[in-house]
């Protein structure tokens, strides 16, 4: 199981200047290589290295490993672009958007993240420092800070490359940890989780995690952005830049808290977790204009991802089920009818008279489908 751990670097002014110069140099080199790859139509790592490796070292002052990482960074970026083109994520064939995406080379920001392997970066876990290659020489004793759990995970399971990242005036290292897989326990039933906007998550046990607080924060940030963008002053732009990720951080923290509670309860009861497969829902749903911003700011995918990886670490089974008609079907008798939902919160079956909170009823339907899905997939 792959787990990403982010730690914050605490460089001195001299170290920070060296890190900044290094990121600028590798990203300038990456932009040049991207232009060369686009013009020569060379996108394979080995072929592009033959064209660019020597000149990267001579013109940009990069070491051998850094030069190879720059080439790999460019080829990975083009591989992602071409995959998005094939999957139709940048427009249909012949569309202006697709043509624009293919007509110009990829450009890398001066502060874009850069990968470092163990030859360029070493960790001293006891001292909480790293030694990292820069264009100004090897920088030793660069301090970092992390929680006790992060330090333990890094010391035991860190493997592979780490990414150097500069964001909002702070330096970070993002390391990949390869944790051993935890055997998935055979579940004693399933907890269904209904994901929504009014209630971010509702379990089949009747626990509702309200989205009122998060939606209020989103609304407040949206209004603040609108007012600041209208001012067009330097101070307004500085405030916009400083607060640009505050909403995303708040939403991620909320989703982490909800996911932890759901997985903890599933672990305690020995149950699995059944989630809705909501992939592509934004393309399927048609809403009025005032509702679109709420739909597109709905972070259901992040919450589902958090539940899945926390469940994997705990050995809890997770299944994904078809969400069709879970909100209209009766969890008691199975009758499906639009009239079963007179309003957003209420479910009242027109066939058997069963009444329940609409989200709880939907979560129970999801739980039942989870049991069926598990039985079918493990029938052999």
Tab-separated table of C-alpha atoms in Angstrom, residues 65 244 259 316:
chain	number	residue	atom	x	y	z
A	65	UNK	CA	20.873	12.584	-11.663
A	244	UNK	CA	-6.511	30.762	-1.892
A	259	UNK	CA	-13.584	9.257	7.152
A	316	UNK	CA	-11.723	-3.151	6.478
